[in-house]
Amino acid sequence: MSEINMIPLIDVSLVLLIIFMVVTPFLVSSQIKVNLPKAVSGIPPDAEPVKIQITASKNFYVNDQSVLPEDLAGLLRRELASRKDPVVLIEADASVPFENVIRAMDASKSQGAGKIGVAVTSDKAAK
């Protein structure tokens, strides 16, 4: 009684099936064409940011103009209205409570700022 041993055939078939299952998603995703945007670092010279400065004594300044915290949104509205791509840069003293920074961020976002940045110094510059 001589029969053909099917076990090696089944083993090879299952290994090939697993290989095809693993490789197929990579083949499909590589055929999808996506036009990725170009990355640009820094702020273009024509898009100077509106600067909000918060001093250690909790005074607010918008582009070097003193402003009360409750009037911040109104002044930001006027400053951001004339800009094509409104960008806000917040420069806060390290000792300022974070709630003041959040207040400046909220006012900026509510008045239409497209991008909001927080200025920091690097460790090398601080030493």
Coordinates of C-alpha atoms in Angstrom, one line a residue:
M1 CA 0.0 0.0 0.0
S2 CA 1.8 2.9 -1.2
E3 CA 0.1 6.3 -0.7
I4 CA 1.3 9.7 -1.5
N5 CA 2.3 11.7 1.5
M6 CA 0.3 15.0 1.5
I7 CA 1.8 16.6 4.5
P8 CA 4.8 18.3 2.8
L9 CA 2.5 19.6 0.0
I10 CA 0.2 21.1 2.7
D11 CA 3.1 22.6 4.5
V12 CA 4.5 24.3 1.4
S13 CA 1.0 25.5 0.4
L14 CA 0.4 27.1 3.8
V15 CA 3.8 28.8 3.9
L16 CA 3.2 30.3 0.4
L17 CA -0.3 31.4 1.5
I18 CA 1.2 33.2 4.6
I19 CA 3.9 34.8 2.5
F20 CA 1.3 36.2 0.0
M21 CA -0.9 37.4 2.8
V22 CA 2.0 39.3 4.4
V23 CA 3.4 40.8 1.1
T24 CA 0.0 41.8 -0.5
P25 CA -0.7 44.9 1.7
F26 CA 2.7 46.4 0.8
L27 CA 2.1 45.9 -2.9
V28 CA -1.4 47.5 -2.8
S29 CA -0.3 50.6 -0.7
S30 CA 2.7 51.3 -2.9
Q31 CA 0.4 51.8 -5.9
I32 CA -1.6 54.6 -4.3
K33 CA -0.5 57.9 -5.6
V34 CA -0.5 60.7 -3.0
N35 CA 0.7 64.3 -3.7
L36 CA 2.3 65.2 -0.4
P37 CA 2.8 68.9 0.5
K38 CA 6.2 70.4 0.5
A39 CA 7.6 71.2 4.0
V40 CA 8.8 74.7 4.7
S41 CA 10.6 75.6 7.9
G42 CA 10.4 78.9 9.6
I43 CA 8.1 81.9 9.0
P44 CA 8.2 83.5 5.6
P45 CA 9.3 87.1 5.7
D46 CA 6.0 88.4 4.4
A47 CA 4.1 86.7 7.2
E48 CA 5.5 88.5 10.3
P49 CA 3.7 87.1 13.4
V50 CA 1.6 89.2 15.8
K51 CA 3.7 89.1 19.0
I52 CA 2.0 88.7 22.3
Q53 CA 4.4 89.3 25.1
I54 CA 3.6 88.5 28.8
T55 CA 6.1 89.9 31.3
A56 CA 7.0 88.5 34.7
S57 CA 4.7 91.2 36.2
K58 CA 1.8 89.7 34.1
N59 CA 1.5 92.7 31.8
F60 CA 0.3 91.9 28.3
Y61 CA 1.8 93.5 25.1
V62 CA 0.6 93.1 21.5
N63 CA 3.4 94.2 19.1
D64 CA 5.0 96.2 21.8
Q65 CA 1.7 98.0 22.7
S66 CA 0.5 97.6 26.3
V67 CA -3.0 96.0 26.6
L68 CA -5.2 94.9 29.5
P69 CA -5.9 91.2 29.6
E70 CA -9.7 91.8 29.0
D71 CA -8.9 94.0 25.9
L72 CA -6.6 91.4 24.4
A73 CA -9.2 89.8 22.1
G74 CA -10.3 93.2 20.6
L75 CA -6.8 94.3 19.8
L76 CA -5.9 90.9 18.3
R77 CA -9.0 91.1 16.1
R78 CA -7.8 94.4 14.7
E79 CA -4.2 93.1 14.2
L80 CA -5.2 89.8 12.7
A81 CA -7.9 91.1 10.3
S82 CA -5.4 92.8 8.0
R83 CA -3.3 89.7 7.6
K84 CA -3.6 87.1 4.9
D85 CA -2.2 84.2 6.9
P86 CA -2.6 85.2 10.6
V87 CA 0.3 83.9 12.8
V88 CA 0.6 84.6 16.5
L89 CA 3.8 84.2 18.5
I90 CA 3.5 84.2 22.3
E91 CA 6.6 85.3 24.2
A92 CA 6.0 84.6 27.9
D93 CA 8.4 85.0 30.8
A94 CA 9.3 81.7 32.4
S95 CA 7.8 82.8 35.7
V96 CA 4.4 83.6 34.2
P97 CA 1.6 81.3 35.4
F98 CA 0.5 79.1 32.5
E99 CA -3.1 80.3 32.8
N100 CA -2.0 83.6 31.2
V101 CA -0.4 81.8 28.3
I102 CA -3.6 79.8 27.8
R103 CA -5.6 83.1 28.0
A104 CA -3.4 84.5 25.1
M105 CA -3.8 81.3 23.1
D106 CA -7.6 81.2 23.6
A107 CA -7.9 84.9 22.5
S108 CA -5.7 84.3 19.5
K109 CA -7.6 81.2 18.4
S110 CA -11.0 82.9 18.9
Q111 CA -10.0 85.9 16.8
G112 CA -8.9 83.8 13.8
A113 CA -5.2 83.0 14.3
G114 CA -4.3 80.3 11.8
K115 CA -1.1 79.3 13.6
I116 CA 0.0 79.9 17.2
G117 CA 3.6 79.5 18.4
V118 CA 5.2 79.8 21.8
A119 CA 8.7 81.3 21.9
V120 CA 11.3 79.4 23.9
T121 CA 15.1 79.6 24.3
S122 CA 17.3 76.6 23.7
D123 CA 19.3 75.1 26.5
K124 CA 22.6 76.3 24.8
A125 CA 21.4 79.9 24.7
A126 CA 20.3 79.8 28.4
K127 CA 23.8 78.7 29.6

